[in-house]
Amino acid sequence: MMAETDIELVRRCLGGDNAAFEGILELYQDRIYSFALRLLRDEQAAEDAAQETFLKAFKNLASYNPAYPFASWLFRIAHNASMDALRAGGKTVSMDTEDFSDLPDRTAGVAESVAAAIDSERIEALLASLPPLYSEALLLAYREDMGPAEIGRVLGVPEGTVKARLFRGREMIKTKLAADATV
Amino acid sequence: MNMDAKTDQLINKAIAALPYRRPRAGFSARVMAEIAAAQAAAPWNGYILKATGLTVAGWAMTLGVIGAKLVYSNLPEIAAFLIQPGAAAQGLKLLAAYAALFGVKLAGGLSFTADLAAAAAGFPGGYEVAAAAVICAAAVAALSKRPAGVRI
């Protein structure tokens, strides 16, 4: 039997079938939890943010516009929940000026062998060392396979800002890789 | 392909290959339980909203009935007044005078209510509801009373 798509499950939920939401949970719980965990770096906080995400999604399901992917709508709620959790934890997440003073003008070259040796553990640590605004843009682009326009909708920023964050995030990673290689 | 672009690709691939983590067992059940609890609470919100709406509608209806009764009880005087020559102009003047009087009373009433609200600022929400009920009751009482000897 073919698995139901998220849109079909949403339709069933809107029709009053709450059990269909379990299907949505099954489809998205790992993705949403992993996203929150990589931003919050705390299992309990990530689980709370994921739970908050699904509760808000259920309550506001009627406001979802099927013209856009369901995933980006859900990730937008997860982004807001995670940012709220970060703020509640006393972390600064707003970057009104997008100031990148800690980034050199030109990133030092990274030896191919060093870049080729990046494994899951290493990239996980590198992403964790980035400010959340960059790590979430990178995660949405490459782990969730979203385009800049879709990421813009998730994060509530213009496409140009998304591209800048992706570029800066990658540059930060390369800087750290180059620094590690020289140690 | 230059080295920088290749490094970018390798970084992108490494991120794409990151494994998904699974929340603790029972996560799905906990979320569904929260949803069920929220849904169980939702009818109460509905009842409270409906009760508030009915109360407001009740007040509005009471005021409407009392206003209509006032007009009905003065109907002979109103009719006698209206058939007099120049009644329309006089009626407008009278209405203007009543409006001015009402304006003065309203300003006084609002000022008093503002003072009352400022004094009650530190009290919990229940006091605001009680104050609103008292004000509504006063409005009903004022409209239902016809001062002796007053004729339109």
mmCIF file of C-alpha atoms in Angstrom:
data_model
loop_
_atom_site.group_PDB
_atom_site.id
_atom_site.type_symbol
_atom_site.label_atom_id
_atom_site.label_comp_id
_atom_site.label_asym_id
_atom_site.label_seq_id
_atom_site.Cartn_x
_atom_site.Cartn_y
_atom_site.Cartn_z
ATOM 1 C CA MET A 1 0.000 0.000 0.000
ATOM 2 C CA MET A 2 1.292 3.464 -0.867
ATOM 3 C CA ALA A 3 1.966 5.753 2.064
ATOM 4 C CA GLU A 4 -0.277 8.777 2.366
ATOM 5 C CA THR A 5 1.266 12.128 1.493
ATOM 6 C CA ASP A 6 1.378 14.936 3.995
ATOM 7 C CA ILE A 7 -1.287 16.859 2.056
ATOM 8 C CA GLU A 8 -3.681 13.886 2.186
ATOM 9 C CA LEU A 9 -3.057 13.568 5.919
ATOM 10 C CA VAL A 10 -3.661 17.305 6.412
ATOM 11 C CA ARG A 11 -6.959 17.021 4.500
ATOM 12 C CA ARG A 12 -8.049 14.140 6.726
ATOM 13 C CA CYS A 13 -7.104 16.109 9.849
ATOM 14 C CA LEU A 14 -9.087 19.102 8.653
ATOM 15 C CA GLY A 15 -12.002 16.756 8.080
ATOM 16 C CA GLY A 16 -11.945 15.925 11.801
ATOM 17 C CA ASP A 17 -9.856 12.739 11.686
ATOM 18 C CA ASN A 18 -7.338 13.349 14.502
ATOM 19 C CA ALA A 19 -5.701 9.965 13.939
ATOM 20 C CA ALA A 20 -4.332 11.320 10.653
ATOM 21 C CA PHE A 21 -2.147 13.676 12.655
ATOM 22 C CA GLU A 22 -0.269 10.642 13.963
ATOM 23 C CA GLY A 23 0.717 10.039 10.342
ATOM 24 C CA ILE A 24 2.059 13.601 10.114
ATOM 25 C CA LEU A 25 3.954 13.036 13.359
ATOM 26 C CA GLU A 26 5.418 9.816 12.004
ATOM 27 C CA LEU A 27 6.498 11.562 8.797
ATOM 28 C CA TYR A 28 8.060 14.619 10.409
ATOM 29 C CA GLN A 29 9.010 13.962 14.042
ATOM 30 C CA ASP A 30 12.617 12.962 13.305
ATOM 31 C CA ARG A 31 13.193 15.832 10.887
ATOM 32 C CA ILE A 32 11.709 18.485 13.187
ATOM 33 C CA TYR A 33 13.388 17.099 16.303
ATOM 34 C CA SER A 34 16.785 16.871 14.560
ATOM 35 C CA PHE A 35 16.437 20.442 13.273
ATOM 36 C CA ALA A 36 15.590 21.732 16.760
ATOM 37 C CA LEU A 37 18.337 19.624 18.373
ATOM 38 C CA ARG A 38 21.008 21.005 16.037
ATOM 39 C CA LEU A 39 19.940 24.542 16.860
ATOM 40 C CA LEU A 40 19.340 24.165 20.580
ATOM 41 C CA ARG A 41 22.009 21.515 21.336
ATOM 42 C CA ASP A 42 19.949 20.160 24.198
ATOM 43 C CA GLU A 43 17.770 17.053 23.925
ATOM 44 C CA GLN A 44 15.063 18.174 26.349
ATOM 45 C CA ALA A 45 14.840 21.668 24.853
ATOM 46 C CA ALA A 46 14.707 20.166 21.354
ATOM 47 C CA GLU A 47 11.929 17.789 22.348
ATOM 48 C CA ASP A 48 9.956 20.636 23.924
ATOM 49 C CA ALA A 49 10.406 22.755 20.791
ATOM 50 C CA ALA A 50 9.338 19.837 18.572
ATOM 51 C CA GLN A 51 6.278 19.182 20.751
ATOM 52 C CA GLU A 52 5.388 22.879 20.651
ATOM 53 C CA THR A 53 5.787 22.801 16.870
ATOM 54 C CA PHE A 54 3.353 19.913 16.393
ATOM 55 C CA LEU A 55 0.818 21.345 18.850
ATOM 56 C CA LYS A 56 0.845 24.713 17.088
ATOM 57 C CA ALA A 57 0.637 22.983 13.724
ATOM 58 C CA PHE A 58 -2.420 21.018 14.837
ATOM 59 C CA LYS A 59 -4.172 24.075 16.264
ATOM 60 C CA ASN A 60 -3.451 26.190 13.188
ATOM 61 C CA LEU A 61 -3.812 23.541 10.510
ATOM 62 C CA ALA A 62 -6.706 25.452 8.937
ATOM 63 C CA SER A 63 -4.371 28.363 8.194
ATOM 64 C CA TYR A 64 -1.970 26.203 6.144
ATOM 65 C CA ASN A 65 -1.954 27.199 2.478
ATOM 66 C CA PRO A 66 -1.647 24.056 0.308
ATOM 67 C CA ALA A 67 -0.121 26.167 -2.478
ATOM 68 C CA TYR A 68 3.177 25.862 -0.564
ATOM 69 C CA PRO A 69 4.920 22.720 0.667
ATOM 70 C CA PHE A 70 3.673 21.479 4.034
ATOM 71 C CA ALA A 71 7.270 20.879 5.151
ATOM 72 C CA SER A 72 8.210 24.545 4.859
ATOM 73 C CA TRP A 73 5.103 25.558 6.838
ATOM 74 C CA LEU A 74 6.010 23.075 9.579
ATOM 75 C CA PHE A 75 9.681 24.109 9.586
ATOM 76 C CA ARG A 76 8.615 27.754 9.920
ATOM 77 C CA ILE A 77 6.785 26.852 13.145
ATOM 78 C CA ALA A 78 9.813 24.824 14.281
ATOM 79 C CA HIS A 79 12.116 27.765 13.499
ATOM 80 C CA ASN A 80 9.936 30.102 15.605
ATOM 81 C CA ALA A 81 9.728 27.597 18.476
ATOM 82 C CA SER A 82 13.508 27.081 18.414
ATOM 83 C CA MET A 83 14.251 30.815 18.286
ATOM 84 C CA ASP A 84 11.862 31.355 21.222
ATOM 85 C CA ALA A 85 13.665 28.613 23.147
ATOM 86 C CA LEU A 86 17.044 30.172 22.375
ATOM 87 C CA ARG A 87 15.820 33.591 23.511
ATOM 88 C CA ALA A 88 14.318 32.057 26.649
ATOM 89 C CA GLY A 89 17.729 30.545 27.316
ATOM 90 C CA GLY A 90 19.257 34.010 27.152
ATOM 91 C CA LYS A 91 20.922 33.590 23.767
ATOM 92 C CA THR A 92 21.009 36.429 21.243
ATOM 93 C CA VAL A 93 19.561 35.331 17.939
ATOM 94 C CA SER A 94 18.674 38.582 16.200
ATOM 95 C CA MET A 95 21.175 39.953 13.721
ATOM 96 C CA ASP A 96 19.522 43.096 12.448
ATOM 97 C CA THR A 97 22.682 44.410 10.859
ATOM 98 C CA GLU A 98 24.006 41.034 9.655
ATOM 99 C CA ASP A 99 27.423 42.095 10.922
ATOM 100 C CA PHE A 100 30.170 39.589 10.191
ATOM 101 C CA SER A 101 33.114 41.174 11.924
ATOM 102 C CA ASP A 102 34.556 37.800 12.916
ATOM 103 C CA LEU A 103 34.862 36.681 9.321
ATOM 104 C CA PRO A 104 38.103 37.393 7.437
ATOM 105 C CA ASP A 105 37.904 39.120 4.023
ATOM 106 C CA ARG A 106 39.160 36.055 2.323
ATOM 107 C CA THR A 107 38.845 32.567 3.696
ATOM 108 C CA ALA A 108 42.054 30.605 3.880
ATOM 109 C CA GLY A 109 42.147 27.742 1.414
ATOM 110 C CA VAL A 110 41.214 24.343 2.729
ATOM 111 C CA ALA A 111 43.240 21.398 1.581
ATOM 112 C CA GLU A 112 41.109 18.971 -0.410
ATOM 113 C CA SER A 113 42.155 16.097 1.799
ATOM 114 C CA VAL A 114 40.882 17.999 4.865
ATOM 115 C CA ALA A 115 37.540 18.816 3.235
ATOM 116 C CA ALA A 116 37.159 15.282 1.945
ATOM 117 C CA ALA A 117 37.647 13.916 5.443
ATOM 118 C CA ILE A 118 34.618 15.720 6.909
ATOM 119 C CA ASP A 119 32.441 13.071 8.468
ATOM 120 C CA SER A 120 29.056 13.378 10.196
ATOM 121 C CA GLU A 121 30.581 13.919 13.611
ATOM 122 C CA ARG A 122 32.917 16.643 12.351
ATOM 123 C CA ILE A 123 30.243 18.534 10.387
ATOM 124 C CA GLU A 124 27.885 18.208 13.343
ATOM 125 C CA ALA A 125 30.508 19.869 15.569
ATOM 126 C CA LEU A 126 31.202 22.546 12.965
ATOM 127 C CA LEU A 127 27.501 23.358 12.574
ATOM 128 C CA ALA A 128 27.147 23.493 16.357
ATOM 129 C CA SER A 129 29.937 26.060 16.498
ATOM 130 C CA LEU A 130 28.094 28.426 14.115
ATOM 131 C CA PRO A 131 25.531 31.019 15.205
ATOM 132 C CA PRO A 132 22.076 29.388 14.816
ATOM 133 C CA LEU A 133 21.064 31.712 11.980
ATOM 134 C CA TYR A 134 23.778 30.203 9.767
ATOM 135 C CA SER A 135 23.486 26.602 10.850
ATOM 136 C CA GLU A 136 19.715 26.594 10.278
ATOM 137 C CA ALA A 137 20.094 28.061 6.775
ATOM 138 C CA LEU A 138 22.681 25.386 5.934
ATOM 139 C CA LEU A 139 20.555 22.604 7.420
ATOM 140 C CA LEU A 140 17.441 23.681 5.534
ATOM 141 C CA ALA A 141 19.363 24.013 2.271
ATOM 142 C CA TYR A 142 21.374 20.813 2.301
ATOM 143 C CA ARG A 143 19.757 18.473 4.832
ATOM 144 C CA GLU A 144 16.180 19.413 3.980
ATOM 145 C CA ASP A 145 16.925 20.152 0.327
ATOM 146 C CA MET A 146 15.064 23.470 0.244
ATOM 147 C CA GLY A 147 15.748 26.259 -2.236
ATOM 148 C CA PRO A 148 16.567 29.845 -1.175
ATOM 149 C CA ALA A 149 12.979 31.039 -1.798
ATOM 150 C CA GLU A 150 11.537 28.264 0.360
ATOM 151 C CA ILE A 151 14.122 28.870 3.101
ATOM 152 C CA GLY A 152 13.206 32.553 2.939
ATOM 153 C CA ARG A 153 9.595 31.628 3.676
ATOM 154 C CA VAL A 154 10.662 29.418 6.582
ATOM 155 C CA LEU A 155 12.933 32.019 8.135
ATOM 156 C CA GLY A 156 10.846 35.045 7.176
ATOM 157 C CA VAL A 157 13.714 36.777 5.393
ATOM 158 C CA PRO A 158 14.330 37.759 1.745
ATOM 159 C CA GLU A 159 15.966 35.290 -0.631
ATOM 160 C CA GLY A 160 19.088 37.465 -0.822
ATOM 161 C CA THR A 161 19.548 37.233 2.939
ATOM 162 C CA VAL A 162 19.263 33.440 2.736
ATOM 163 C CA LYS A 163 21.972 33.297 0.049
ATOM 164 C CA ALA A 164 24.199 35.576 2.131
ATOM 165 C CA ARG A 165 23.698 33.411 5.215
ATOM 166 C CA LEU A 166 24.488 30.248 3.251
ATOM 167 C CA PHE A 167 27.645 31.811 1.861
ATOM 168 C CA ARG A 168 28.749 33.173 5.220
ATOM 169 C CA GLY A 169 27.954 29.922 6.984
ATOM 170 C CA ARG A 170 30.062 27.932 4.545
ATOM 171 C CA GLU A 171 32.885 30.476 4.805
ATOM 172 C CA MET A 172 32.834 30.150 8.598
ATOM 173 C CA ILE A 173 33.058 26.380 8.293
ATOM 174 C CA LYS A 174 35.989 26.674 5.867
ATOM 175 C CA THR A 175 37.744 29.113 8.188
ATOM 176 C CA LYS A 176 37.405 26.663 11.060
ATOM 177 C CA LEU A 177 38.558 23.770 8.886
ATOM 178 C CA ALA A 178 41.612 25.741 7.726
ATOM 179 C CA ALA A 179 42.405 26.750 11.323
ATOM 180 C CA ASP A 180 42.095 23.130 12.484
ATOM 181 C CA ALA A 181 44.327 21.917 9.659
ATOM 182 C CA THR A 182 47.145 24.286 10.696
ATOM 183 C CA VAL A 183 47.056 23.202 14.344
ATOM 184 C CA MET B 1 36.329 23.032 -10.828
ATOM 185 C CA ASN B 2 38.342 25.211 -8.418
ATOM 186 C CA MET B 3 39.273 24.059 -4.942
ATOM 187 C CA ASP B 4 36.879 26.450 -3.214
ATOM 188 C CA ALA B 5 33.861 25.163 -5.133
ATOM 189 C CA LYS B 6 34.916 21.583 -4.457
ATOM 190 C CA THR B 7 35.222 22.326 -0.729
ATOM 191 C CA ASP B 8 31.746 23.875 -0.813
ATOM 192 C CA GLN B 9 30.406 20.725 -2.438
ATOM 193 C CA LEU B 10 32.041 18.510 0.151
ATOM 194 C CA ILE B 11 30.594 20.609 2.977
ATOM 195 C CA ASN B 12 27.130 20.502 1.385
ATOM 196 C CA LYS B 13 27.374 16.733 0.936
ATOM 197 C CA ALA B 14 28.477 16.246 4.524
ATOM 198 C CA ILE B 15 25.485 18.263 5.785
ATOM 199 C CA ALA B 16 23.125 16.350 3.481
ATOM 200 C CA ALA B 17 24.437 13.068 4.901
ATOM 201 C CA LEU B 18 23.755 14.026 8.527
ATOM 202 C CA PRO B 19 21.554 11.387 10.155
ATOM 203 C CA TYR B 20 18.154 12.304 11.577
ATOM 204 C CA ARG B 21 17.845 11.891 15.328
ATOM 205 C CA ARG B 22 14.818 10.308 16.905
ATOM 206 C CA PRO B 23 13.112 11.858 19.933
ATOM 207 C CA ARG B 24 12.682 9.722 23.069
ATOM 208 C CA ALA B 25 10.216 6.844 22.878
ATOM 209 C CA GLY B 26 6.622 7.914 23.391
ATOM 210 C CA PHE B 27 7.109 11.359 21.852
ATOM 211 C CA SER B 28 4.278 10.828 19.390
ATOM 212 C CA ALA B 29 1.942 9.587 22.153
ATOM 213 C CA ARG B 30 2.803 12.605 24.324
ATOM 214 C CA VAL B 31 1.994 15.013 21.500
ATOM 215 C CA MET B 32 -1.304 13.245 20.777
ATOM 216 C CA ALA B 33 -2.173 13.364 24.503
ATOM 217 C CA GLU B 34 -1.466 17.124 24.546
ATOM 218 C CA ILE B 35 -3.697 17.550 21.506
ATOM 219 C CA ALA B 36 -6.490 15.562 23.173
ATOM 220 C CA ALA B 37 -6.128 17.673 26.344
ATOM 221 C CA ALA B 38 -6.230 20.896 24.318
ATOM 222 C CA GLN B 39 -9.340 19.692 22.515
ATOM 223 C CA ALA B 40 -11.011 18.764 25.793
ATOM 224 C CA ALA B 41 -10.325 22.287 27.078
ATOM 225 C CA ALA B 42 -11.553 23.910 23.876
ATOM 226 C CA PRO B 43 -15.336 23.387 24.495
ATOM 227 C CA TRP B 44 -15.028 25.243 27.824
ATOM 228 C CA ASN B 45 -13.546 28.218 25.967
ATOM 229 C CA GLY B 46 -16.484 27.987 23.592
ATOM 230 C CA TYR B 47 -18.992 27.920 26.445
ATOM 231 C CA ILE B 48 -17.343 30.922 28.133
ATOM 232 C CA LEU B 49 -17.390 32.881 24.863
ATOM 233 C CA LYS B 50 -21.011 31.922 24.205
ATOM 234 C CA ALA B 51 -22.036 32.861 27.770
ATOM 235 C CA THR B 52 -20.276 36.235 27.429
ATOM 236 C CA GLY B 53 -21.944 36.838 24.067
ATOM 237 C CA LEU B 54 -25.365 35.936 25.484
ATOM 238 C CA THR B 55 -24.843 38.254 28.474
ATOM 239 C CA VAL B 56 -23.915 41.152 26.185
ATOM 240 C CA ALA B 57 -26.902 40.374 23.913
ATOM 241 C CA GLY B 58 -29.122 40.199 27.020
ATOM 242 C CA TRP B 59 -27.961 43.620 28.210
ATOM 243 C CA ALA B 60 -28.480 45.087 24.744
ATOM 244 C CA MET B 61 -31.968 43.598 24.564
ATOM 245 C CA THR B 62 -32.883 44.909 28.041
ATOM 246 C CA LEU B 63 -31.719 48.394 27.106
ATOM 247 C CA GLY B 64 -33.648 48.180 23.818
ATOM 248 C CA VAL B 65 -36.858 47.060 25.553
ATOM 249 C CA ILE B 66 -36.584 49.780 28.201
ATOM 250 C CA GLY B 67 -35.917 52.436 25.520
ATOM 251 C CA ALA B 68 -38.891 51.232 23.476
ATOM 252 C CA LYS B 69 -41.095 51.212 26.606
ATOM 253 C CA LEU B 70 -40.074 54.808 27.309
ATOM 254 C CA VAL B 71 -41.108 55.857 23.798
ATOM 255 C CA TYR B 72 -44.344 53.829 24.018
ATOM 256 C CA SER B 73 -45.390 55.316 27.369
ATOM 257 C CA ASN B 74 -44.850 58.835 25.977
ATOM 258 C CA LEU B 75 -46.461 58.108 22.635
ATOM 259 C CA PRO B 76 -49.555 60.360 23.152
ATOM 260 C CA GLU B 77 -47.346 63.311 24.120
ATOM 261 C CA ILE B 78 -44.998 62.617 21.204
ATOM 262 C CA ALA B 79 -47.927 62.386 18.764
ATOM 263 C CA ALA B 80 -49.529 65.568 20.163
ATOM 264 C CA PHE B 81 -46.239 67.336 19.904
ATOM 265 C CA LEU B 82 -45.598 66.208 16.336
ATOM 266 C CA ILE B 83 -48.928 67.468 14.957
ATOM 267 C CA GLN B 84 -48.315 71.041 16.195
ATOM 268 C CA PRO B 85 -47.190 73.585 13.557
ATOM 269 C CA GLY B 86 -43.389 73.940 13.495
ATOM 270 C CA ALA B 87 -43.031 70.742 15.477
ATOM 271 C CA ALA B 88 -40.172 69.422 13.366
ATOM 272 C CA ALA B 89 -37.945 72.457 14.037
ATOM 273 C CA GLN B 90 -38.857 72.399 17.710
ATOM 274 C CA GLY B 91 -38.229 68.692 17.854
ATOM 275 C CA LEU B 92 -34.770 69.139 16.370
ATOM 276 C CA LYS B 93 -33.986 71.884 18.895
ATOM 277 C CA LEU B 94 -35.220 69.651 21.687
ATOM 278 C CA LEU B 95 -33.130 66.750 20.426
ATOM 279 C CA ALA B 96 -30.073 69.016 20.219
ATOM 280 C CA ALA B 97 -30.682 70.165 23.779
ATOM 281 C CA TYR B 98 -31.023 66.554 24.948
ATOM 282 C CA ALA B 99 -27.883 65.599 23.023
ATOM 283 C CA ALA B 100 -25.938 68.454 24.656
ATOM 284 C CA LEU B 101 -27.200 67.413 28.081
ATOM 285 C CA PHE B 102 -26.313 63.786 27.340
ATOM 286 C CA GLY B 103 -22.844 64.878 26.160
ATOM 287 C CA VAL B 104 -22.182 66.683 29.438
ATOM 288 C CA LYS B 105 -23.423 63.712 31.451
ATOM 289 C CA LEU B 106 -21.397 61.290 29.297
ATOM 290 C CA ALA B 107 -18.214 63.328 29.759
ATOM 291 C CA GLY B 108 -18.783 63.359 33.508
ATOM 292 C CA GLY B 109 -19.527 59.646 33.489
ATOM 293 C CA LEU B 110 -16.435 58.822 31.431
ATOM 294 C CA SER B 111 -14.257 60.936 33.671
ATOM 295 C CA PHE B 112 -15.662 59.126 36.712
ATOM 296 C CA THR B 113 -15.160 55.738 35.020
ATOM 297 C CA ALA B 114 -11.557 56.666 34.135
ATOM 298 C CA ASP B 115 -10.902 57.629 37.765
ATOM 299 C CA LEU B 116 -12.497 54.375 38.876
ATOM 300 C CA ALA B 117 -10.410 52.366 36.380
ATOM 301 C CA ALA B 118 -7.206 54.106 37.515
ATOM 302 C CA ALA B 119 -8.051 53.381 41.138
ATOM 303 C CA ALA B 120 -8.823 49.736 40.309
ATOM 304 C CA ALA B 121 -5.725 49.240 38.137
ATOM 305 C CA GLY B 122 -4.065 47.017 40.681
ATOM 306 C CA PHE B 123 -7.102 44.773 41.128
ATOM 307 C CA PRO B 124 -7.567 41.479 39.305
ATOM 308 C CA GLY B 125 -9.720 41.157 36.169
ATOM 309 C CA GLY B 126 -12.806 40.106 38.161
ATOM 310 C CA TYR B 127 -13.160 43.643 39.499
ATOM 311 C CA GLU B 128 -13.314 45.008 35.952
ATOM 312 C CA VAL B 129 -16.191 42.634 35.191
ATOM 313 C CA ALA B 130 -17.949 43.682 38.418
ATOM 314 C CA ALA B 131 -17.428 47.372 37.565
ATOM 315 C CA ALA B 132 -18.826 46.796 34.053
ATOM 316 C CA ALA B 133 -21.876 45.063 35.567
ATOM 317 C CA VAL B 134 -22.432 47.972 37.984
ATOM 318 C CA ILE B 135 -22.142 50.523 35.148
ATOM 319 C CA CYS B 136 -24.581 48.533 32.976
ATOM 320 C CA ALA B 137 -27.030 48.219 35.889
ATOM 321 C CA ALA B 138 -26.777 51.977 36.488
ATOM 322 C CA ALA B 139 -27.473 52.632 32.790
ATOM 323 C CA VAL B 140 -30.529 50.364 32.888
ATOM 324 C CA ALA B 141 -31.779 51.995 36.091
ATOM 325 C CA ALA B 142 -31.291 55.499 34.675
ATOM 326 C CA LEU B 143 -33.178 54.663 31.481
ATOM 327 C CA SER B 144 -36.019 52.816 33.157
ATOM 328 C CA LYS B 145 -36.773 55.658 35.584
ATOM 329 C CA ARG B 146 -38.937 58.466 34.305
ATOM 330 C CA PRO B 147 -38.430 61.514 36.502
ATOM 331 C CA ALA B 148 -41.727 62.759 37.923
ATOM 332 C CA GLY B 149 -43.322 65.626 36.017
ATOM 333 C CA VAL B 150 -41.040 65.324 33.033
ATOM 334 C CA ARG B 151 -42.841 65.339 29.730
ATOM 335 C CA ILE B 152 -41.402 65.413 26.295
#
